[in-house]
Coordinates of C-alpha atoms and ligand atoms in Angstrom, one line a residue:
X1 CA 57.9 -5.3 189.8
X2 CA 57.7 -8.4 187.1
X3 CA 57.7 -11.6 188.8
X4 CA 58.4 -14.0 185.8
X5 CA 62.8 -14.4 185.2
X6 CA 64.5 -16.8 183.3
X7 CA 66.9 -17.5 186.1
X8 CA 66.6 -17.1 189.7
X9 CA 69.8 -17.3 191.9
X10 CA 68.5 -18.6 195.7
X11 CA 71.8 -17.1 197.8
X12 CA 74.0 -13.8 196.9
X13 CA 77.4 -15.0 198.1
X14 CA 80.4 -15.3 196.4
X15 CA 78.8 -18.5 194.1
X16 CA 75.2 -16.9 194.0
X17 CA 76.6 -12.7 193.2
X18 CA 78.6 -14.2 190.6
X19 CA 76.2 -16.7 188.9
X20 CA 73.8 -13.5 188.6
X21 CA 76.1 -11.4 187.4
X22 CA 77.4 -13.6 184.4
X23 CA 73.9 -14.8 184.1
X24 CA 72.8 -11.1 183.5
X25 CA 75.6 -10.8 181.1
X26 CA 74.7 -13.4 178.7
X27 CA 71.2 -11.6 178.3
X28 CA 68.9 -13.6 180.9
X29 CA 66.5 -11.9 182.9
X30 CA 67.9 -12.6 185.9
X31 CA 66.8 -12.4 190.1
X32 CA 68.9 -12.7 192.9
X33 CA 67.5 -13.1 196.4
X34 CA 68.9 -13.3 199.7
X35 CA 68.1 -13.1 203.1
X36 CA 71.4 -12.3 205.1
X37 CA 70.9 -9.2 207.8
X38 CA 74.5 -7.6 209.2
X39 CA 74.7 -7.0 213.1
X40 CA 72.6 -3.8 212.6
X41 CA 69.8 -5.5 211.2
X42 CA 70.3 -4.1 207.7
X43 CA 70.4 -6.6 204.5
X44 CA 73.8 -6.5 203.4
X45 CA 74.7 -9.0 200.3
X46 CA 78.0 -10.7 199.5
X47 CA 77.0 -13.9 201.9
X48 CA 79.3 -15.8 204.3
X49 CA 82.5 -14.9 202.5
X50 CA 82.0 -10.5 202.3
X51 CA 80.3 -10.4 205.4
X52 CA 81.7 -12.9 208.2
X53 CA 84.9 -14.8 206.4
X54 CA 86.8 -14.2 203.5
X55 CA 86.7 -10.8 203.9
X56 CA 86.4 -9.7 207.6
X57 CA 89.1 -12.0 208.5
X58 CA 92.0 -11.2 205.8
X59 CA 91.3 -7.4 207.6
X60 CA 91.9 -8.5 211.1
X61 CA 94.8 -11.3 209.9
X62 CA 96.5 -8.0 208.2
X63 CA 96.1 -5.2 211.0
X64 CA 97.1 -8.0 213.7
X65 CA 100.3 -9.1 211.8
X66 CA 101.0 -5.3 211.3
X67 CA 100.8 -4.9 215.4
X68 CA 103.1 -8.0 216.3
X69 CA 105.7 -6.3 213.5
X70 CA 105.9 -3.4 215.3
X71 CA 106.2 -5.0 218.9
X72 CA 108.9 -8.0 217.7
X73 CA 109.9 -7.1 214.0
X74 CA 110.5 -3.9 213.7
X75 CA 113.5 -3.4 215.8
X76 CA 115.5 -6.1 213.5
X77 CA 115.3 -3.1 210.7
X78 CA 116.5 -0.7 213.1
X79 CA 113.2 1.2 213.8
X80 CA 112.6 1.6 217.1
X81 CA 108.7 2.2 218.3
X82 CA 107.7 3.2 221.6
X83 CA 104.5 2.8 223.5
X84 CA 102.8 0.7 220.9
X85 CA 99.2 0.2 221.8
X86 CA 96.4 -1.8 220.8
X87 CA 92.8 0.0 219.8
X88 CA 90.2 -2.7 219.0
X89 CA 87.5 -1.0 218.2
X90 CA 89.2 1.1 215.8
X91 CA 90.5 -2.3 214.1
X92 CA 87.3 -3.6 214.0
X93 CA 86.1 -0.4 212.8
X94 CA 88.3 -0.6 209.9
X95 CA 87.6 -3.7 209.5
X96 CA 83.4 -3.3 209.2
X97 CA 84.4 -0.2 206.7
X98 CA 86.2 -2.8 204.2
X99 CA 83.3 -5.3 204.4
X100 CA 80.6 -2.0 203.4
X101 CA 82.6 -1.7 200.8
X102 CA 82.6 -4.6 199.4
X103 CA 79.0 -5.4 200.5
X104 CA 77.7 -2.4 198.8
X105 CA 79.6 -2.4 195.8
X106 CA 77.9 -6.1 195.1
X107 CA 74.5 -3.6 195.2
X108 CA 76.3 -1.4 192.7
X109 CA 76.7 -4.3 190.3
X110 CA 73.9 -6.0 190.2
X111 CA 72.1 -2.6 189.7
X112 CA 74.7 -2.3 186.4
X113 CA 73.8 -5.3 185.3
X114 CA 70.4 -4.9 185.6
X115 CA 69.7 -7.7 187.7
X116 CA 66.6 -7.7 190.8
X117 CA 67.6 -8.0 193.8
X118 CA 64.8 -8.9 196.4
X119 CA 65.9 -9.1 200.3
X120 CA 64.3 -12.3 202.1
X121 CA 64.1 -16.0 202.5
X122 CA 63.6 -17.9 199.5
X123 CA 61.6 -21.3 199.5
X124 CA 61.0 -23.8 196.3
X125 CA 57.3 -24.3 196.3
X126 CA 56.3 -25.4 193.1
X127 CA 57.7 -27.5 189.8
X128 CA 56.8 -27.7 185.8
X129 CA 57.6 -25.5 182.8
X130 CA 58.5 -22.3 185.6
X131 CA 59.1 -22.4 188.8
X132 CA 57.5 -20.6 191.9
X133 CA 59.6 -19.4 194.6
X134 CA 57.6 -17.9 197.6
X135 CA 59.8 -15.1 199.2
X136 CA 59.3 -14.1 203.1
X137 CA 60.2 -10.7 203.4
X138 CA 60.0 -8.4 206.2
X139 CA 56.8 -6.9 205.6
X140 CA 55.5 -10.2 203.9
X141 CA 56.2 -12.0 201.0
X142 CA 55.9 -12.4 197.0
X143 CA 56.0 -15.4 195.0
X144 CA 58.2 -14.9 191.9
X145 CA 58.5 -17.9 188.8
X146 CA 61.8 -19.0 186.9
X147 CA 62.7 -20.9 184.3
X148 CA 65.8 -21.6 186.0
X149 CA 66.9 -21.7 189.9
X150 CA 70.5 -21.7 190.7
X151 CA 70.7 -23.0 194.4
X152 CA 73.6 -20.8 196.0
X153 CA 72.5 -20.8 199.8
X154 CA 75.7 -21.9 200.8
X155 CA 76.9 -23.1 204.5
X156 CA 76.3 -22.6 208.2
X157 CA 79.0 -23.4 211.0
X158 CA 78.4 -27.2 212.4
X159 CA 77.1 -27.0 216.2
X160 CA 78.8 -29.6 218.8
X161 CA 76.0 -30.5 221.2
X162 CA 75.5 -29.2 224.1
X163 CA 77.8 -25.8 223.7
X164 CA 75.5 -22.9 222.9
X165 CA 76.7 -20.3 220.8
X166 CA 75.8 -17.0 221.8
X167 CA 78.5 -15.5 219.6
X168 CA 79.5 -13.4 222.7
X169 CA 81.2 -15.8 224.8
X170 CA 81.0 -18.8 222.7
X171 CA 81.4 -17.5 219.4
X172 CA 81.3 -18.8 215.6
X173 CA 83.0 -17.5 213.3
X174 CA 80.6 -14.4 213.6
X175 CA 81.3 -13.4 217.0
X176 CA 85.3 -14.2 216.6
X177 CA 85.6 -11.8 214.2
X178 CA 84.3 -8.5 216.6
X179 CA 85.3 -9.5 219.9
X180 CA 85.5 -6.2 221.2
X181 CA 88.4 -6.2 223.4
X182 CA 91.2 -9.3 223.6
X183 CA 90.9 -12.1 225.7
X184 CA 93.4 -12.7 228.6
X185 CA 93.2 -16.6 227.6
X186 CA 91.1 -17.4 224.6
X187 CA 90.1 -21.1 223.5
X188 CA 89.6 -22.6 220.0
X189 CA 87.9 -26.0 219.6
X190 CA 89.2 -27.0 216.0
X191 CA 92.6 -26.8 214.6
X192 CA 91.1 -26.3 211.2
X193 CA 91.1 -23.4 208.9
X194 CA 89.1 -21.0 211.1
X195 CA 90.6 -22.2 214.3
X196 CA 94.1 -21.5 212.4
X197 CA 93.0 -18.2 211.3
X198 CA 91.6 -16.6 214.4
X199 CA 93.7 -18.0 216.6
X200 CA 96.5 -16.7 215.1
X201 CA 95.0 -12.9 214.9
X202 CA 93.8 -12.8 218.4
X203 CA 97.2 -14.4 219.6
X204 CA 99.2 -11.8 217.9
X205 CA 97.3 -9.4 219.9
X206 CA 97.8 -10.4 222.9
X207 CA 95.4 -13.8 224.2
X208 CA 96.7 -16.8 225.7
X209 CA 95.4 -19.2 223.1
X210 CA 95.2 -22.8 223.2
X211 CA 93.3 -25.0 220.4
X212 CA 91.8 -28.2 221.4
X213 CA 91.3 -30.5 218.3
X214 CA 90.0 -33.8 218.2
X215 CA 91.8 -35.8 215.3
X216 CA 95.3 -36.9 216.4
X217 CA 96.4 -35.9 212.7
X218 CA 97.5 -32.2 212.1
X219 CA 95.9 -30.6 208.8
X220 CA 95.1 -33.5 207.0
X221 CA 94.3 -32.4 204.1
X222 CA 97.1 -30.6 203.9
X223 CA 100.5 -32.7 202.6
X224 CA 101.9 -34.3 205.5
X225 CA 105.1 -32.3 205.2
X226 CA 103.8 -28.7 205.2
X227 CA 101.5 -30.0 208.3
X228 CA 104.5 -31.1 210.2
X229 CA 106.6 -28.0 210.0
X230 CA 103.6 -26.3 210.1
X231 CA 102.4 -27.5 212.9
X232 CA 106.6 -26.9 214.3
X233 CA 106.3 -23.0 213.9
X234 CA 102.5 -22.7 215.1
X235 CA 103.4 -23.9 218.3
X236 CA 107.0 -23.2 218.8
X237 CA 107.5 -19.5 217.5
X238 CA 103.4 -18.3 216.8
X239 CA 102.6 -19.5 220.8
X240 CA 99.8 -21.3 219.6
X241 CA 99.1 -24.1 222.2
X242 CA 97.8 -26.9 220.0
X243 CA 96.3 -29.5 221.8
X244 CA 95.8 -33.1 219.1
X245 CA 93.3 -35.9 219.8
X246 CA 91.1 -33.5 222.6
X247 CA 87.4 -35.4 223.0
X248 CA 85.8 -32.3 224.2
X249 CA 83.0 -33.8 227.4
X250 CA 81.7 -30.8 228.3
X251 CA 81.5 -26.4 228.4
X252 CA 80.0 -24.5 231.1
X253 CA 79.6 -21.3 230.8
X254 CA 80.5 -19.2 234.3
X255 CA 80.1 -15.8 235.6
X256 CA 83.7 -15.1 235.4
X257 CA 85.2 -17.9 232.5
X258 CA 83.9 -20.8 230.7
X259 CA 84.8 -24.0 231.6
X260 CA 86.1 -26.8 229.1
X261 CA 86.3 -30.5 230.2
X262 CA 88.1 -32.6 227.7
X263 CA 89.7 -35.9 227.5
X264 CA 93.6 -35.8 225.8
X265 CA 96.5 -38.3 226.2
X266 CA 94.2 -40.6 228.2
X267 CA 93.2 -37.9 230.9
X268 CA 90.4 -35.8 231.8
X269 CA 91.6 -32.4 231.7
X270 CA 89.7 -28.5 232.1
X271 CA 90.5 -25.4 231.1
X272 CA 89.2 -22.3 231.9
X273 CA 88.8 -19.7 229.1
X274 CA 87.1 -16.0 229.1
X275 CA 86.2 -16.7 225.3
X276 CA 85.9 -19.8 223.0
X277 CA 85.7 -20.1 219.5
X278 CA 84.3 -22.8 218.2
X279 CA 85.2 -23.6 214.7
X280 CA 84.7 -27.6 213.4
X281 CA 83.6 -27.4 210.1
X282 CA 80.6 -25.9 208.0
X283 CA 77.6 -27.9 207.5
X284 CA 75.5 -27.1 203.8
X285 CA 72.6 -24.8 204.3
X286 CA 68.9 -25.9 202.6
X287 CA 66.8 -25.1 205.8
X288 CA 63.3 -24.4 204.7
X289 CA 64.5 -24.5 200.9
X290 CA 61.6 -26.3 199.3
X291 CA 63.5 -29.0 198.5
X292 CA 60.9 -31.4 198.6
X293 CA 58.6 -29.6 196.6
X294 CA 60.6 -29.8 194.0
X295 CA 62.3 -33.5 194.1
X296 CA 65.9 -32.1 194.4
X297 CA 67.9 -34.2 196.6
X298 CA 70.4 -34.1 199.1
X299 CA 73.0 -36.4 200.2
X300 CA 73.9 -38.9 203.3
X301 CA 75.5 -35.1 204.5
X302 CA 73.0 -33.1 203.6
X303 CA 74.5 -31.7 200.5
X304 CA 72.7 -31.0 197.3
X305 CA 73.5 -33.7 195.1
X306 CA 74.6 -32.2 192.1
X307 CA 76.7 -34.2 188.9
X308 CA 79.9 -33.0 187.3
X309 CA 78.0 -29.9 185.8
X310 CA 76.2 -28.4 188.8
X311 CA 73.0 -30.3 187.0
X312 CA 70.8 -31.3 190.1
X313 CA 68.5 -34.4 189.2
X314 CA 65.6 -31.9 188.4
X315 CA 65.9 -30.5 184.7
X316 CA 66.5 -26.5 185.0
X317 CA 67.6 -26.7 188.7
X318 CA 71.6 -26.5 189.5
X319 CA 72.6 -26.0 192.7
X320 CA 77.1 -24.4 193.5
X321 CA 79.6 -23.3 196.3
X322 CA 79.3 -24.4 199.8
X323 CA 75.9 -26.2 199.3
X324 CA 77.5 -28.5 197.0
X325 CA 79.8 -30.9 197.2
X326 CA 83.7 -30.0 196.8
X327 CA 85.9 -27.9 198.6
X328 CA 84.0 -24.7 200.9
X329 CA 86.0 -21.8 199.1
X330 CA 85.0 -18.6 197.9
X331 CA 86.1 -19.1 194.4
X332 CA 85.1 -22.4 193.8
X333 CA 81.9 -20.9 194.5
X334 CA 82.3 -18.0 192.3
X335 CA 83.9 -20.2 189.1
X336 CA 80.9 -22.7 189.5
X337 CA 78.3 -20.0 189.0
X338 CA 80.1 -18.7 186.2
X339 CA 80.2 -22.1 185.0
X340 CA 76.5 -22.9 185.9
X341 CA 75.3 -19.1 184.4
X342 CA 77.2 -20.6 181.0
X343 CA 75.3 -24.1 180.9
X344 CA 72.2 -22.3 181.7
X345 CA 72.7 -20.0 178.1
X346 CA 73.6 -22.8 176.1
X347 CA 77.5 -22.9 176.3
X348 CA 79.6 -25.6 178.1
X349 CA 80.3 -24.0 181.6
X350 CA 82.9 -26.3 183.1
X351 CA 85.0 -26.2 186.5
X352 CA 88.0 -28.5 187.0
X353 CA 88.1 -29.2 190.7
X354 CA 91.9 -31.0 190.8
X355 CA 93.3 -27.8 190.4
X356 CA 91.6 -25.6 193.2
X357 CA 93.9 -23.5 194.8
X358 CA 93.6 -23.7 199.0
X359 CA 95.0 -21.1 201.0
X360 CA 95.6 -20.8 204.9
X361 CA 96.3 -17.1 206.0
X362 CA 98.5 -17.8 209.0
X363 CA 101.9 -16.2 209.3
X364 CA 103.9 -18.4 207.5
X365 CA 100.9 -18.7 204.9
X366 CA 99.9 -22.3 203.7
X367 CA 98.9 -23.1 200.3
X368 CA 98.8 -26.3 197.9
X369 CA 97.0 -27.4 194.4
X370 CA 96.5 -31.2 193.3
X371 CA 98.1 -34.0 195.3
X372 CA 100.1 -33.9 198.3
X373 CA 102.8 -37.0 198.7
X374 CA 100.9 -39.2 200.1
X375 CA 97.9 -39.4 198.2
X376 CA 100.1 -39.9 195.3
X377 CA 101.9 -42.7 197.8
X378 CA 98.4 -44.1 198.9
X379 CA 98.0 -44.3 194.5
X380 CA 101.0 -46.0 193.6
X381 CA 102.1 -43.4 191.6
X382 CA 105.8 -43.0 190.6
X383 CA 106.7 -39.1 191.0
X384 CA 109.7 -37.1 191.7
X385 CA 110.3 -34.0 193.8
X386 CA 111.8 -30.8 194.6
X387 CA 111.8 -28.7 197.4
X388 CA 113.4 -25.2 197.8
X389 CA 113.8 -23.6 201.9
X390 CA 112.8 -19.9 201.9
X391 CA 116.0 -19.0 204.0
X392 CA 117.8 -20.1 200.9
X393 CA 115.6 -16.9 199.2
X394 CA 117.3 -13.7 199.4
X395 CA 113.9 -11.7 199.3
X396 CA 112.4 -13.9 201.7
X397 CA 115.7 -13.0 204.1
X398 CA 115.0 -9.4 202.8
X399 CA 111.4 -9.5 204.1
X400 CA 112.8 -11.1 207.5
X401 CA 110.3 -14.0 206.4
X402 CA 112.3 -17.2 206.1
X403 CA 110.1 -20.0 207.6
X404 CA 109.2 -23.1 205.2
X405 CA 109.4 -24.3 202.1
X406 CA 108.1 -25.1 198.5
X407 CA 107.9 -28.2 197.4
X408 CA 106.9 -29.6 193.7
X409 CA 105.3 -32.8 193.1
X410 CA 105.8 -34.5 189.0
X411 CA 104.7 -37.4 187.7
X412 CA 108.0 -39.6 187.0
X413 CA 107.6 -40.5 183.4
X414 CA 105.7 -37.4 182.1
X415 CA 107.1 -34.6 184.6
X416 CA 103.5 -33.5 184.6
X417 CA 103.2 -31.3 188.0
X418 CA 101.2 -33.4 190.0
X419 CA 101.1 -30.9 193.4
X420 CA 102.8 -28.0 194.7
X421 CA 102.7 -27.0 198.7
X422 CA 104.1 -24.1 200.2
X423 CA 104.7 -22.8 203.7
X424 CA 106.1 -19.2 203.7
X425 CA 105.3 -16.0 203.0
X426 CA 103.0 -14.8 200.4
X427 CA 102.3 -18.6 199.9
X428 CA 98.7 -17.3 198.7
X429 CA 99.7 -15.2 195.7
X430 CA 102.6 -18.3 194.6
X431 CA 100.0 -20.6 194.1
X432 CA 98.4 -18.8 191.3
X433 CA 101.5 -20.0 189.0
X434 CA 101.3 -23.5 190.3
X435 CA 97.4 -23.5 189.5
X436 CA 97.9 -22.1 185.6
X437 CA 101.0 -24.4 185.0
X438 CA 98.8 -26.8 185.6
X439 CA 96.1 -26.0 184.3
X440 CA 98.0 -26.2 180.8
X441 CA 99.2 -29.4 181.4
X442 CA 102.9 -28.1 182.3
X443 CA 105.9 -30.2 183.0
X444 CA 107.9 -29.3 185.9
X445 CA 110.7 -28.9 183.2
X446 CA 108.3 -26.1 181.8
X447 CA 108.9 -24.1 185.1
X448 CA 112.5 -24.7 185.3
X449 CA 112.8 -23.3 181.8
X450 CA 111.0 -20.2 182.3
X451 CA 112.7 -17.0 183.5
X452 CA 111.9 -15.6 187.1
X453 CA 112.2 -12.4 188.3
X454 CA 115.0 -12.2 190.7
X455 CA 115.3 -11.2 193.9
X456 CA 111.5 -12.9 194.1
X457 CA 110.1 -15.5 196.7
X458 CA 108.5 -17.1 193.0
X459 CA 112.6 -18.0 192.7
X460 CA 111.1 -20.8 195.0
X461 CA 109.0 -22.3 192.2
X462 CA 111.5 -21.9 189.5
X463 CA 114.2 -23.6 192.3
X464 CA 112.0 -26.8 193.5
X465 CA 111.1 -27.2 189.8
X466 CA 114.6 -27.5 188.9
X467 CA 114.9 -29.6 192.1
X468 CA 112.8 -32.1 190.7
X469 CA 115.1 -33.0 188.1
X470 CA 118.1 -32.7 191.0
X471 CA 119.9 -29.9 189.4
X472 CA 119.6 -27.1 192.2
X473 CA 121.4 -24.1 191.4
X474 CA 121.3 -22.4 194.8
X475 CA 120.8 -25.8 197.0
Ligands
FAD1 P1 77.6 -18.2 201.1 O1 78.5 -17.3 200.8 O2 77.5 -18.9 202.6 O3 76.2 -17.6 200.7 C1 75.1 -17.9 201.3 C2 73.8 -17.1 201.0 O4 72.7 -17.3 200.9 C3 74.0 -16.3 202.3 O5 74.3 -14.7 202.2 C4 72.6 -17.1 202.9 O6 71.9 -16.0 204.0 C5 71.6 -17.0 201.6 N1 70.6 -18.0 202.1 C6 70.7 -19.3 202.4 N2 69.2 -20.0 202.5 C7 68.9 -18.7 201.2 C8 67.4 -18.4 201.5 N3 66.7 -19.7 201.6 N4 66.9 -17.9 200.8 C9 67.8 -16.6 200.9 N5 69.2 -16.1 200.9 C10 69.7 -17.4 201.3 N6 87.0 -19.0 201.3 C11 88.0 -18.6 201.0 O7 88.2 -19.1 199.4 N7 89.1 -18.0 201.0 C12 89.3 -17.7 202.5 O8 90.0 -16.5 202.9 C13 87.9 -17.8 203.1 N8 87.8 -17.3 204.8 C14 86.8 -17.8 205.5 C15 86.6 -17.2 206.7 C16 86.2 -17.6 207.9 C17 85.9 -16.6 209.1 C18 84.7 -18.4 206.9 C19 83.6 -19.1 208.1 C20 84.3 -18.9 205.7 C21 85.8 -18.5 204.6 N9 85.6 -19.3 203.4 C22 86.8 -18.9 202.5 C23 84.9 -19.7 202.8 C24 83.7 -19.0 202.4 O9 82.9 -17.8 203.0 C25 82.4 -20.4 201.6 O10 83.3 -20.3 200.7 C26 81.9 -19.0 200.4 O11 81.7 -18.1 201.0 C27 80.9 -20.1 200.2 O12 80.1 -18.8 199.3 P2 78.5 -19.2 198.8 O13 78.0 -18.8 197.8 O14 78.3 -21.3 198.4 O15 77.6 -19.1 200.5
NAD2 P1 87.9 -26.9 208.9 O1 86.9 -28.6 208.6 O2 88.7 -26.7 208.2 O3 88.0 -27.4 210.5 C1 87.4 -27.7 211.4 C2 88.1 -28.5 212.3 O4 87.8 -29.4 213.5 C3 88.9 -29.9 212.4 O5 89.9 -30.0 211.9 C4 88.1 -30.8 212.5 O6 88.9 -32.2 212.6 C5 87.9 -30.2 214.2 N1 86.9 -30.8 215.0 C6 85.7 -31.7 214.4 N2 84.5 -31.7 215.4 C7 85.5 -31.8 216.6 C8 85.4 -31.3 217.8 N3 84.3 -32.1 218.2 N4 86.3 -31.1 218.7 C9 87.8 -30.8 218.4 N5 87.8 -30.3 216.7 C10 86.6 -31.0 216.2 O7 86.7 -26.2 209.4 P2 86.7 -24.9 209.8 O8 87.8 -24.2 210.5 O9 85.3 -24.7 210.7 O10 86.1 -24.4 208.6 C11 85.1 -24.3 207.8 C12 85.5 -23.8 206.2 O11 85.4 -23.0 205.6 C13 86.5 -24.7 206.0 O12 86.7 -26.2 205.7 C14 86.8 -23.8 204.5 O13 86.6 -24.9 203.2 C15 86.3 -22.7 204.8 N6 87.3 -21.3 205.4 C16 88.4 -21.4 205.0 C17 89.7 -20.5 204.5 C18 90.6 -20.0 203.8 O14 90.3 -20.7 202.7 N7 91.7 -19.1 204.4 C19 89.8 -19.6 205.4 C20 88.1 -20.0 206.6 C21 87.1 -21.1 206.3

């Protein structure tokens, strides 16, 4: 195997593997180094997203939603199913199969694009015209040289001091995606994206779920109106017991149960759980990466420092994805990967961090892009808003998914769309129209004058745009 490359990518998550493919497409001789191993000990490309993140969590969300529909929703349609039962092993097997199809697909894409794929831990050992990377493999080590390096090493779950994750009883995302039975009582620490998605999965499958959140506010990054309504729905209809403003004091693993002591509303409380999921955020992964050896700097929170084009302070070393500033989202990582590969090839790669869509795959889903109403208020910016409830949508009624609303915020003078916030069915799909609109600098009036199919959920976007000018047609 030749040991000198134009580009070495460290990490094969959605940032790294996409960067490698784009670099190879642009004619650069590319190597991608990745150390991830799946539970069976085999190398598996795709990083957190494909192995223990986006893909397996969405598989389980879909399965658990189907179970809930069969139990509680089909009856409304006059469909009676007797003796609904759950086979967790089959559900997990389906999820694992989906993961394997995608991770295996990346190996094929690497072959097709003539990318050299090396399994092992990459560490930068030397700088100069050519950077040296030592790769520690299961069967020895190898040093490769590359003119350009893309760091795409992703993130790891944040730990709580004194809480030992074993991924059997006390789990991070990896264990939470593979519980082999439905726990009677599931505790979740952290009411963020993972806590809500995984809490929803196991709640639908029958667990009693309690979510302990440190902050007094629920989903602080979302628009206030969305977080308020989502909290109401998640507690009242979904059945998650969400306790805000909790200070975890200690977690003890007894023989039968896990006991969690926490302060809540001025009292010291104790709860017992069968399983615990810890989802308190993720930290950038720069473990044993050799950043010092080449002079790459990290900030006070451990993120690799980069400029707006993902350049580190060291010429020809770039960093992308979860290991740098910005939202920890797969699509953000991938777009940065494309942009950096194009920059290396002499083009002008760029990612607009202001129009990255966010999606939380709860039921109803939450999605947004752009500014929240509270941000616009804090900035003192004059805006107008239109809000349309899904209960008035014919398609939402037919689906039987009428909770939530779509809200559009537009500049009071120019009418340019500044943000769109959705709580409702297929919010993950609906948000794409808002992202396109904002990237093209569209106004609310533009959306109001575009024909939207009837009956479709997208009419909610149309109506909210009309609502910005106070001329709803269905309200
Ligand atoms: P990663 O995917 O973390 O990949 C980094 C890779 O680099 C890993 O394979 C790692 O083993 C490898 N690596 C690290 N250091 C080295 C080294 N020194 N040498 C060799 N290899 C190394 N995002 C979404 O957009 N949508 C979702 O629905 C979504 N759901 C999620 C659900 C869960 C449960 C979790 C945990 C995350 C989810 N995310 C989601 C976030 C998403 O997974 C991440 O934003 C994304 O994976 C980041 O991509 P990345 O390429 O930067 O890093
Ligand atoms: P998060 O940042 O979304 O939420 C963590 C939550 O834990 C926060 O609400 C925080 O206040 C709380 N918290 C922190 N310390 C705590 C403590 N000691 N006790 C109780 N609560 C505490 O992080 P996450 O849910 O771990 O997810 C990590 C990242 O993965 C997300 O930020 C997101 O970028 C990504 N992700 C995305 C998706 C998606 O796009 N649908 C899904 C899952 C994960």
